[in-house]
Amino acid sequence: MDKILEGLISSDHKVPVKKAIVKKVVEAAEKDVAAEECRALFTVTTRLILLGEDAFQKQVGFQVLEAYARYHRSEFECFFSKDFVLGLLHGGYEQVERKDPALVDLIHCGLRLLISCPAVLELFSVIQVEVLRLVCERPNPALCARLSTMLSDFVQCVPRDKAGVFFCQQLVRTISYFHCMVSQDQELGEYVSQVTKVSTLLQNIWKAEPATLLPSLQEVFAIISSTDPSFEPSIALASLVQHIPVQMITVLIKSLTTDQNVKDANMTKALCRMIDWLSWPLAHHVDTWVIALLKGLAAVQKFTILIDVTLLKIERVFNRLWYPIVRQGALAVLSHMLLSFQHSPEAFHLVIPQVVHLVQSLQADGLPSNKAFLLQFTELIHCMMYQYSGFPDLYDHILEAIKDLPKPSEEKVKLVLNQSAWTSQSNSFTCGPLRQAGKSETGKTGLVNLGNTCYMNSILQTLFMATDFRRHVLSLQLNGSNILMKKLQLLFAFLAHTQRAAYAPRNFLDASRPPWFNVGSQQDCSEYLRFLLDRLHEEEKTIQVLESTKPSVAPAALLDSSSKDLIGQTSPEESEASSLSPAESKAEEDTRTVIERTFGGKLVTGIRCMHCNGTSEKEEPFTDLSLAFCPSAASQDAPKSEGTSSEPKVVCQGSVNGGSEAPVPGSASDQASQVYSSPETSGPPLSVPDLVDYLLAPEILDQDNAYFCEKCGCLQRAEKTMKVVSAPEYLILTLLRFSYDAKFHVRRKILENVTIPPRLRLPVHNAAPSAPLSCTSSPLQVDSPESSENLAKKLKPSQKDEDEDESEAGRGDVSMQAYYVLSSVVMHSGVSSESGHYYSYGHDITAADGGPADPYKEDARNVQGECGALPGPAGQGSTPPARGPEASDWLLFNDSRVTYASFRSVQNITNRFPKDTAYVLMYRKQELEGQRGNKGPLANGLRQSAEPPLQKELLDAIIKDNKLYLQEQELNARSQAMQAPSSSCSFRPNGSDDNNPPGSCGPSGGGGGGGGFNTISRLVF
């Protein structure tokens, strides 16, 4: 019979003929067959099973073998002996290797046929030992899957006791070597099926022998926490997670995170690889375990690991959202990682470039599952944009993409953020350098936030973008490294020439911080600007006085004589108003400081008694104008804004002290912020010219505010006026947005939108020569008693009638109008004065840029009032004309981030983001047509219209720092190549704000900060 079968298989007969003959051979098994013939048939069928050329031959082999073994069991028992099985497993079969899955299939078949024979018990014992040996040899997925199938059918072959524990551990390690090298869907499906069979075997063993579970899980962690660079475990280990009882999560995670023997580097590797498991298609509960481990690490304050893993894996997790089969689990992990990473926007900003594309793709598919996913996803995005407001350049396109999807309420957003925060975070946790990013494509350098120092960064970038001032500072020849102007010069040099993406201004912060500013707390950028300019001014005046006592040394010891010329041309109104002789005028001009010549202007405050028409005038210098809001900007029941009867017109705002941007619900701060969080106005919005007109409009002093006239000798009704008699080269305007709420005893923010014109006209008057003038002792601040009068009593609103305009022009005291073009805008993002984030827009502009071709031929009243915005498309919010603030010229400075922006985004920022409002504006005075030929004074032999060359001392400092930066980059690259654990966070004491104190702004771009995670929303970010 064996000869017939062998000949039949090798013949050329058709398959149906062969099947018919095979059927006859199988039926013959019921008859008596000699033992030798049975053994011959078993040998032939074994050869067909193992060496068959096709599936038909293998199938015939199994059919004939099973038939004759069933009817001739004693002969088969002798054939399929222990020695035969050992021979297969140790030496294979002829050319079939011992690790061929076909051998396992043959043994599996033999066990089924011998299950009722006593000899099978001996085979079980042999196979228990052999499968353990085989697993230790790391079989491939196909062999391991066949082995798992056999062991699942014959659990008697599974090793027991200690051998069973060892077998499970080795099987886990074997799975870690299951790397898929195929790309076809069918092959991928087969690979996943093989892995599933192996994981199912482990599940069955864990259920039957619970003592094997914990050692198996320990082996899993040992594998995924390995830092061996030559070994990368397979994500097939994810197939085991679904078989671990969910009830064990709490105990296992607590044990794992509190184990002192687990190093941070190993934990980081383990967590990263678990996150990679999200890619495994059939695994359940992977997201549950990943989130549980993240929470466990937060509970033991291992924030270094959390930050490193989040920054390393957040983009990979986001990419999983593209695959529907793993999308839901990936979204759960992504949400937890982003919502808990509340000290810095860096993690969120890493995934921002992919958000719009994903949303658009899912919306285009239109599947019901996509719609449900988008609802959850957009809620997450809204939470993150709320948490990290102040980045309009990044969020505008996202808001456009999700505008048709529901937006969660602010209360829900706060609740989600509060529940997701690392609530166990302590203030001892501080962030160190984050991943180094390349320099901005704009070529500009950002400023590192040193702990709530966005108020300083925004002001410094604004001063840096004041082109003429920057060039002038860089051209100064300064002696002594301890003077503040020298430190500012060094800072400007680094901003202009460093290779770093962001520069850390630690030395300048220490030198320029006002003594009453609390270290690490948010402050008022306007107050800082005033203090800085005053310090620079007083420092130069002091040096001038000291130098004046040394006749042999010229004042150029501080700065060269040529740099003492005015940055722009002296305004005609100044020279006409001056009654000094040419020599005296020159002497006075020679003693003016850089700050006076750049930002200094003059105001004349006049009071006219309406009874005797007696007039008293007082001239006061200023470096900025503080603009109070018109009474219509707030409700009548609201407390009066700063600049009313309790405050001067031109007043230095108090600091924005540290505190939570989202006040505690129910507190006075919370109630006050709710009142003014959504301002509603009727009629056209306020504009900057409106506020300037309001400042300069006449005011009636009457009743309790009556004026004491010396001529009349009693209190009289009087008219108070303010006039600009000398226009500064750079006009700084501060919008008084913070007012005192007498009911809740807090300072609240006015969120009124104010239109910002790209160009501005400022009326400049002649000082009446007959009027007595008196100057205040301070050259930088307006602090006269008259300036505290009630602004609410002004006669003229900003919208005046044409008749009043004509009568005003008929007075003859307006000699000219100074034309200005917008240079920079400092924005405040937040809803209260106790919190917020500052960032700024700016663009390079000089005295010869941006002005109209002939200012006097323009319409005199584009915006009614003495101060106006120049007419044209730019004034209406459209694309600015040539030589104006072009869209491509504008930059957004947000701490470490510097990006391109447009003037349209500046104008529309409050409409898009109601919490983001303009706070400090800087305008550059424009030269008239006849003055364009002179491009400015000489400095060091070069024209100020060009960037001055760096002095050797500055150049050496920058070269040294650039070398250090390259060394840092090389060291960072080496560390990553060695797969060393990164230290994006360091645990340092909060000795100074340079160590990132608790608060809002932190060291990363747009902030970050170390602490306060138990609040709903920290100060700024």
Short mmCIF file of C-alpha atoms in Angstrom, two decimals, residues 122-549:
data_model
loop_
_atom_site.label_atom_id
_atom_site.label_comp_id
_atom_site.label_asym_id
_atom_site.label_seq_id
_atom_site.Cartn_x
_atom_site.Cartn_y
_atom_site.Cartn_z
CA GLU A 122 5.80 10.08 28.36
CA LEU A 123 5.54 12.37 25.34
CA PHE A 124 4.02 15.12 27.51
CA SER A 125 7.03 15.04 29.83
CA VAL A 126 9.44 15.18 26.92
CA ILE A 127 7.59 18.03 25.22
CA GLN A 128 7.46 20.09 28.47
CA VAL A 129 11.22 20.18 28.49
CA GLU A 130 11.59 20.67 24.77
CA VAL A 131 9.15 23.56 24.42
CA LEU A 132 10.98 25.42 27.20
CA ARG A 133 14.26 24.89 25.37
CA LEU A 134 12.67 25.89 22.10
CA VAL A 135 11.20 29.12 23.51
CA CYS A 136 14.58 30.10 24.92
CA GLU A 137 15.95 29.91 21.39
CA ARG A 138 13.61 32.79 20.36
CA PRO A 139 11.55 31.07 17.64
CA ASN A 140 10.01 33.21 14.91
CA PRO A 141 6.33 34.25 15.08
CA ALA A 142 5.17 31.43 12.79
CA LEU A 143 6.83 28.66 14.81
CA CYS A 144 5.80 30.23 18.10
CA ALA A 145 2.21 30.52 16.92
CA ARG A 146 2.11 26.77 15.96
CA LEU A 147 3.70 25.91 19.28
CA SER A 148 1.12 28.03 21.13
CA THR A 149 -1.72 26.31 19.29
CA MET A 150 -0.37 22.87 20.28
CA LEU A 151 0.11 23.91 23.91
CA SER A 152 -3.37 25.45 24.05
CA ASP A 153 -4.82 22.09 22.93
CA PHE A 154 -2.56 20.03 25.18
CA VAL A 155 -2.02 21.99 28.38
CA GLN A 156 -0.25 18.91 29.74
CA CYS A 157 2.73 19.96 27.63
CA VAL A 158 3.03 23.35 29.37
CA PRO A 159 5.86 23.44 31.94
CA ARG A 160 4.78 23.51 35.56
CA ASP A 161 5.79 25.25 38.81
CA LYS A 162 9.11 27.08 38.59
CA ALA A 163 9.61 25.86 35.05
CA GLY A 164 6.20 27.29 34.23
CA VAL A 165 7.18 30.73 35.57
CA PHE A 166 10.40 30.61 33.61
CA PHE A 167 8.52 29.46 30.51
CA CYS A 168 6.14 32.46 30.72
CA GLN A 169 9.02 34.87 31.17
CA GLN A 170 10.86 33.43 28.20
CA LEU A 171 7.73 33.46 26.09
CA VAL A 172 7.27 37.16 26.92
CA ARG A 173 10.86 37.84 25.91
CA THR A 174 10.33 35.85 22.72
CA ILE A 175 7.40 38.09 21.82
CA SER A 176 9.69 41.10 22.22
CA TYR A 177 11.68 39.76 19.25
CA PHE A 178 8.65 39.54 16.98
CA HIS A 179 9.52 42.27 14.49
CA CYS A 180 7.28 42.53 11.46
CA MET A 181 9.21 42.94 8.23
CA VAL A 182 6.24 42.72 5.84
CA SER A 183 4.18 45.48 4.28
CA GLN A 184 1.30 43.74 2.50
CA ASP A 185 -2.06 43.78 4.26
CA GLN A 186 -2.43 40.00 4.04
CA GLU A 187 0.98 39.40 5.51
CA LEU A 188 0.36 41.98 8.23
CA GLY A 189 -2.89 40.25 9.11
CA GLU A 190 -1.13 36.90 9.36
CA TYR A 191 1.55 38.45 11.60
CA VAL A 192 -1.05 39.93 13.94
CA SER A 193 -2.87 36.60 14.03
CA GLN A 194 0.34 34.79 15.00
CA VAL A 195 1.05 37.22 17.82
CA THR A 196 -2.52 36.91 19.05
CA LYS A 197 -2.19 33.12 19.33
CA VAL A 198 0.92 33.48 21.48
CA SER A 199 -0.65 36.11 23.76
CA THR A 200 -3.75 33.93 24.11
CA LEU A 201 -1.57 31.07 25.35
CA LEU A 202 -0.09 33.33 28.00
CA GLN A 203 -3.56 34.47 29.02
CA ASN A 204 -4.63 30.83 29.49
CA ILE A 205 -1.53 30.05 31.55
CA TRP A 206 -2.06 33.15 33.75
CA LYS A 207 -5.62 32.08 34.41
CA ALA A 208 -4.64 28.51 35.23
CA GLU A 209 -1.53 29.48 37.21
CA PRO A 210 -1.97 33.00 38.73
CA ALA A 211 1.49 32.79 40.26
CA THR A 212 2.98 33.19 36.79
CA LEU A 213 1.33 36.58 36.12
CA LEU A 214 3.43 38.91 38.23
CA PRO A 215 6.80 37.46 37.10
CA SER A 216 5.60 37.76 33.53
CA LEU A 217 4.73 41.43 34.01
CA GLN A 218 8.09 42.03 35.66
CA GLU A 219 9.72 40.55 32.60
CA VAL A 220 7.66 42.84 30.38
CA PHE A 221 8.87 45.88 32.29
CA ALA A 222 12.47 44.64 32.27
CA ILE A 223 12.26 44.38 28.50
CA ILE A 224 10.63 47.72 27.74
CA SER A 225 12.79 49.59 30.25
CA SER A 226 16.04 48.34 28.76
CA THR A 227 18.44 51.10 27.70
CA ASP A 228 20.51 48.75 25.55
CA PRO A 229 20.92 50.65 22.25
CA SER A 230 21.32 47.41 20.29
CA PHE A 231 17.88 46.08 21.27
CA GLU A 232 14.49 47.54 20.48
CA PRO A 233 11.59 45.38 21.70
CA SER A 234 8.66 44.72 19.42
CA ILE A 235 5.38 46.53 19.90
CA ALA A 236 3.82 43.04 19.73
CA LEU A 237 4.14 43.12 23.52
CA ALA A 238 1.07 45.34 23.40
CA SER A 239 -0.98 42.20 22.71
CA LEU A 240 -0.40 41.16 26.34
CA VAL A 241 -1.90 44.31 27.87
CA GLN A 242 -5.47 43.34 27.13
CA HIS A 243 -5.03 40.13 29.12
CA ILE A 244 -3.84 41.85 32.31
CA PRO A 245 -6.74 42.27 34.75
CA VAL A 246 -7.75 45.92 34.92
CA GLN A 247 -8.24 45.57 38.67
CA MET A 248 -4.48 45.23 39.05
CA ILE A 249 -3.71 48.66 37.56
CA THR A 250 -3.65 50.60 40.82
CA VAL A 251 -1.47 48.13 42.70
CA LEU A 252 0.95 47.55 39.85
CA ILE A 253 1.41 51.23 38.98
CA LYS A 254 1.93 52.20 42.60
CA SER A 255 4.50 49.43 43.05
CA LEU A 256 6.26 50.39 39.85
CA THR A 257 6.45 54.15 40.43
CA THR A 258 7.62 53.85 44.03
CA ASP A 259 10.33 51.27 43.34
CA GLN A 260 13.61 53.00 44.19
CA ASN A 261 15.52 50.50 42.07
CA VAL A 262 13.89 51.78 38.89
CA LYS A 263 16.01 54.55 37.45
CA ASP A 264 14.53 57.50 35.64
CA ALA A 265 16.21 56.48 32.39
CA ASN A 266 14.57 53.04 32.54
CA MET A 267 11.18 54.48 33.40
CA THR A 268 11.44 56.94 30.54
CA LYS A 269 12.22 54.14 28.09
CA ALA A 270 9.39 52.01 29.41
CA LEU A 271 6.83 54.78 29.14
CA CYS A 272 7.95 55.72 25.63
CA ARG A 273 7.60 52.13 24.46
CA MET A 274 4.20 51.74 26.08
CA ILE A 275 3.08 54.81 24.17
CA ASP A 276 4.36 53.15 21.00
CA TRP A 277 1.99 50.27 21.78
CA LEU A 278 -0.89 52.51 20.74
CA SER A 279 -0.02 51.47 17.19
CA TRP A 280 -0.96 47.83 17.88
CA PRO A 281 -4.33 47.34 16.16
CA LEU A 282 -6.05 44.73 18.33
CA ALA A 283 -4.83 45.64 21.79
CA HIS A 284 -7.38 46.85 24.29
CA HIS A 285 -6.70 48.96 27.41
CA VAL A 286 -3.30 50.18 26.22
CA ASP A 287 -4.48 53.76 26.63
CA THR A 288 -5.78 52.91 30.11
CA TRP A 289 -2.40 51.60 31.22
CA VAL A 290 -0.47 54.47 29.65
CA ILE A 291 -2.64 57.08 31.33
CA ALA A 292 -2.44 55.20 34.63
CA LEU A 293 1.36 55.21 34.47
CA LEU A 294 1.39 58.94 33.61
CA LYS A 295 -0.80 59.66 36.61
CA GLY A 296 1.32 57.44 38.81
CA LEU A 297 4.49 59.29 37.85
CA ALA A 298 2.77 62.62 38.51
CA ALA A 299 1.70 61.37 41.92
CA VAL A 300 5.31 60.74 42.92
CA GLN A 301 6.39 64.02 41.29
CA LYS A 302 8.63 62.49 38.64
CA PHE A 303 8.03 65.41 36.33
CA THR A 304 11.32 65.05 34.52
CA ILE A 305 10.11 61.80 33.01
CA LEU A 306 6.70 63.20 32.19
CA ILE A 307 8.10 66.25 30.41
CA ASP A 308 10.72 64.31 28.48
CA VAL A 309 8.29 61.63 27.35
CA THR A 310 5.59 64.14 26.42
CA LEU A 311 7.90 66.22 24.28
CA LEU A 312 9.41 63.12 22.71
CA LYS A 313 6.20 61.24 21.93
CA ILE A 314 3.42 63.79 21.58
CA GLU A 315 3.81 64.01 17.80
CA ARG A 316 3.79 60.22 17.43
CA VAL A 317 0.62 59.95 19.50
CA PHE A 318 -1.00 62.62 17.34
CA ASN A 319 -0.08 60.71 14.18
CA ARG A 320 -2.03 57.70 15.47
CA LEU A 321 -5.20 59.77 15.07
CA TRP A 322 -5.01 59.17 11.32
CA TYR A 323 -5.75 55.44 11.81
CA PRO A 324 -9.38 54.68 12.72
CA ILE A 325 -8.59 51.35 14.39
CA VAL A 326 -6.40 52.98 17.06
CA ARG A 327 -7.82 56.52 16.96
CA GLN A 328 -9.91 56.44 20.11
CA GLY A 329 -7.12 55.15 22.32
CA ALA A 330 -4.65 57.62 20.83
CA LEU A 331 -7.05 60.50 21.47
CA ALA A 332 -7.41 59.50 25.12
CA VAL A 333 -3.64 59.50 25.62
CA LEU A 334 -3.16 62.69 23.60
CA SER A 335 -5.79 64.48 25.65
CA HIS A 336 -4.21 63.46 28.94
CA MET A 337 -0.70 64.39 27.83
CA LEU A 338 -1.70 67.82 26.55
CA LEU A 339 -4.10 68.75 29.31
CA SER A 340 -1.69 67.73 32.06
CA PHE A 341 1.28 69.48 30.43
CA GLN A 342 0.21 72.87 31.73
CA HIS A 343 3.52 74.54 32.56
CA SER A 344 4.46 75.28 28.96
CA PRO A 345 2.78 75.46 25.54
CA GLU A 346 5.65 73.60 23.90
CA ALA A 347 3.93 70.21 23.72
CA PHE A 348 0.77 71.72 22.23
CA HIS A 349 2.75 73.78 19.76
CA LEU A 350 4.52 70.65 18.51
CA VAL A 351 1.26 69.22 17.17
CA ILE A 352 -0.31 72.46 15.96
CA PRO A 353 1.04 72.13 12.37
CA GLN A 354 -0.97 68.91 11.92
CA VAL A 355 -4.28 70.01 13.43
CA VAL A 356 -5.83 71.75 10.43
CA HIS A 357 -4.93 68.97 7.99
CA LEU A 358 -6.45 66.31 10.25
CA VAL A 359 -9.65 68.29 10.80
CA GLN A 360 -10.10 69.01 7.10
CA SER A 361 -9.48 65.37 6.17
CA LEU A 362 -11.99 64.00 8.66
CA GLN A 363 -14.57 66.60 7.69
CA ALA A 364 -14.17 65.65 4.03
CA ASP A 365 -14.81 61.95 4.81
CA GLY A 366 -18.14 62.77 6.44
CA LEU A 367 -18.34 59.48 8.36
CA PRO A 368 -20.49 59.43 11.51
CA SER A 369 -17.56 58.12 13.55
CA ASN A 370 -15.46 61.03 12.30
CA LYS A 371 -18.07 63.53 13.47
CA ALA A 372 -18.11 62.07 16.96
CA PHE A 373 -14.33 62.12 17.08
CA LEU A 374 -14.16 65.73 15.88
CA LEU A 375 -16.42 66.85 18.71
CA GLN A 376 -14.00 65.44 21.27
CA PHE A 377 -10.94 66.62 19.38
CA THR A 378 -12.10 70.22 18.94
CA GLU A 379 -13.01 70.41 22.62
CA LEU A 380 -9.41 69.46 23.40
CA ILE A 381 -8.07 72.08 20.98
CA HIS A 382 -10.28 74.80 22.48
CA CYS A 383 -9.05 73.89 25.97
CA MET A 384 -5.44 74.15 24.86
CA MET A 385 -5.92 77.47 23.07
CA TYR A 386 -7.65 78.83 26.16
CA GLN A 387 -4.82 77.63 28.37
CA TYR A 388 -2.14 79.09 26.12
CA SER A 389 -3.74 82.22 24.75
CA GLY A 390 -1.54 84.86 23.21
CA PHE A 391 -0.43 83.02 20.06
CA PRO A 392 -2.66 84.38 17.31
CA ASP A 393 -0.12 83.53 14.62
CA LEU A 394 -0.55 79.84 15.47
CA TYR A 395 -4.25 79.72 16.26
CA ASP A 396 -5.88 81.77 13.52
CA HIS A 397 -5.91 78.99 10.92
CA ILE A 398 -7.10 76.46 13.51
CA LEU A 399 -10.04 78.65 14.51
CA GLU A 400 -10.97 78.96 10.86
CA ALA A 401 -10.89 75.18 10.40
CA ILE A 402 -13.09 74.39 13.43
CA LYS A 403 -15.40 77.40 13.27
CA ASP A 404 -18.43 75.23 12.38
CA LEU A 405 -17.92 72.82 15.27
CA PRO A 406 -19.35 73.38 18.77
CA LYS A 407 -17.23 75.34 21.22
CA PRO A 408 -17.25 74.32 24.90
CA SER A 409 -18.23 76.85 27.51
CA GLU A 410 -15.56 78.64 29.49
CA GLU A 411 -16.73 76.94 32.68
CA LYS A 412 -16.31 73.51 31.12
CA VAL A 413 -12.86 74.41 29.81
CA LYS A 414 -11.76 75.52 33.27
CA LEU A 415 -13.15 72.37 34.82
CA VAL A 416 -11.35 70.13 32.33
CA LEU A 417 -8.06 71.95 32.84
CA ASN A 418 -8.38 71.84 36.60
CA GLN A 419 -9.12 68.12 36.65
CA SER A 420 -6.29 67.29 34.27
CA ALA A 421 -3.47 69.27 35.86
CA TRP A 422 -0.54 67.71 37.64
CA THR A 423 -2.13 68.66 40.94
CA SER A 424 0.75 67.23 42.96
CA GLN A 425 3.19 69.54 41.22
CA SER A 426 5.23 71.59 43.70
CA ASN A 427 7.02 74.87 43.31
CA SER A 428 10.37 73.14 43.71
CA PHE A 429 9.91 71.87 40.20
CA THR A 430 11.54 74.14 37.65
CA CYS A 431 12.05 73.81 33.97
CA GLY A 432 15.46 73.93 32.43
CA PRO A 433 16.35 74.32 28.76
CA LEU A 434 13.88 72.64 26.49
CA ARG A 435 14.71 71.08 23.19
CA GLN A 436 16.77 73.48 21.20
CA ALA A 437 14.95 74.83 18.20
CA GLY A 438 16.48 76.41 15.16
CA LYS A 439 16.50 80.14 14.72
CA SER A 440 13.31 81.69 13.45
CA GLU A 441 12.88 81.97 9.71
CA THR A 442 12.49 85.69 10.28
CA GLY A 443 16.14 85.91 11.27
CA LYS A 444 15.17 87.65 14.50
CA THR A 445 16.06 86.45 17.97
CA GLY A 446 13.56 85.79 20.73
CA LEU A 447 14.00 86.44 24.43
CA VAL A 448 13.85 83.58 26.91
CA ASN A 449 11.20 83.99 29.57
CA LEU A 450 13.04 83.86 32.88
CA GLY A 451 9.96 83.47 35.02
CA ASN A 452 7.08 85.89 34.42
CA THR A 453 9.37 88.24 32.50
CA CYS A 454 7.21 88.57 29.40
CA TYR A 455 6.57 92.17 30.51
CA MET A 456 10.29 92.90 30.08
CA ASN A 457 10.69 90.85 26.90
CA SER A 458 7.88 92.64 25.10
CA ILE A 459 9.29 96.07 26.00
CA LEU A 460 12.85 95.17 25.02
CA GLN A 461 11.69 93.85 21.65
CA THR A 462 9.68 97.03 21.16
CA LEU A 463 12.73 99.19 21.88
CA PHE A 464 14.85 96.98 19.64
CA MET A 465 12.38 97.44 16.77
CA ALA A 466 12.64 101.21 17.23
CA THR A 467 15.19 101.20 14.43
CA ASP A 468 16.79 104.60 14.92
CA PHE A 469 17.03 104.13 18.67
CA ARG A 470 18.59 100.68 18.22
CA ARG A 471 21.15 101.96 15.74
CA HIS A 472 21.95 104.89 17.97
CA VAL A 473 22.49 102.69 21.03
CA LEU A 474 24.70 100.29 19.09
CA SER A 475 26.84 103.17 17.82
CA LEU A 476 27.54 104.66 21.25
CA GLN A 477 31.11 104.58 22.55
CA LEU A 478 30.57 103.70 26.19
CA ASN A 479 33.03 103.40 29.05
CA GLY A 480 32.35 101.07 31.94
CA SER A 481 30.45 97.79 31.88
CA ASN A 482 28.22 98.49 34.87
CA ILE A 483 26.11 101.26 33.38
CA LEU A 484 22.65 100.26 32.25
CA MET A 485 23.08 101.72 28.75
CA LYS A 486 26.09 99.43 28.23
CA LYS A 487 24.03 96.42 29.23
CA LEU A 488 21.27 97.53 26.86
CA GLN A 489 23.84 97.91 24.08
CA LEU A 490 25.10 94.37 24.71
CA LEU A 491 21.53 93.05 24.72
CA PHE A 492 20.77 94.76 21.40
CA ALA A 493 23.99 93.33 19.95
CA PHE A 494 22.96 89.81 20.92
CA LEU A 495 19.45 90.25 19.55
CA ALA A 496 20.95 91.39 16.26
CA HIS A 497 23.77 88.88 15.86
CA THR A 498 23.49 85.80 18.07
CA GLN A 499 22.99 82.38 16.50
CA ARG A 500 20.68 81.34 19.29
CA ALA A 501 16.99 81.09 18.62
CA ALA A 502 16.38 82.91 21.89
CA TYR A 503 18.66 84.91 24.17
CA ALA A 504 18.33 84.86 27.96
CA PRO A 505 18.61 88.46 29.27
CA ARG A 506 19.47 87.54 32.87
CA ASN A 507 22.05 90.26 33.44
CA PHE A 508 19.81 92.94 32.03
CA LEU A 509 16.88 91.76 34.15
CA ASP A 510 18.94 92.01 37.32
CA ALA A 511 20.18 95.48 36.36
CA SER A 512 16.88 96.96 35.16
CA ARG A 513 14.25 95.43 37.43
CA PRO A 514 12.60 98.08 39.62
CA PRO A 515 13.31 97.43 43.30
CA TRP A 516 9.62 97.24 44.16
CA PHE A 517 8.93 94.53 41.59
CA ASN A 518 8.44 91.18 43.29
CA VAL A 519 10.84 88.59 41.95
CA GLY A 520 9.04 86.13 39.73
CA SER A 521 5.71 87.95 39.68
CA GLN A 522 3.99 89.32 36.64
CA GLN A 523 4.40 93.09 36.32
CA ASP A 524 3.06 96.00 34.30
CA CYS A 525 5.10 96.43 31.13
CA SER A 526 4.23 100.14 30.96
CA GLU A 527 5.56 100.73 34.45
CA TYR A 528 8.72 98.84 33.55
CA LEU A 529 9.16 100.94 30.41
CA ARG A 530 8.85 104.18 32.37
CA PHE A 531 11.33 102.98 34.97
CA LEU A 532 13.80 101.81 32.32
CA LEU A 533 13.73 105.06 30.36
CA ASP A 534 14.02 107.09 33.55
CA ARG A 535 17.02 105.01 34.69
CA LEU A 536 18.77 105.46 31.36
CA HIS A 537 18.07 109.19 31.41
CA GLU A 538 19.19 109.76 34.99
CA GLU A 539 22.29 107.65 34.49
CA GLU A 540 23.40 109.72 31.52
CA LYS A 541 22.62 113.00 33.32
CA THR A 542 24.69 111.86 36.30
CA ILE A 543 27.63 111.01 34.10
CA GLN A 544 27.31 114.38 32.35
CA VAL A 545 27.44 116.16 35.71
CA LEU A 546 30.49 114.18 36.76
CA GLU A 547 32.23 114.87 33.49
CA SER A 548 31.40 118.57 33.68
CA THR A 549 33.56 118.81 36.80
#
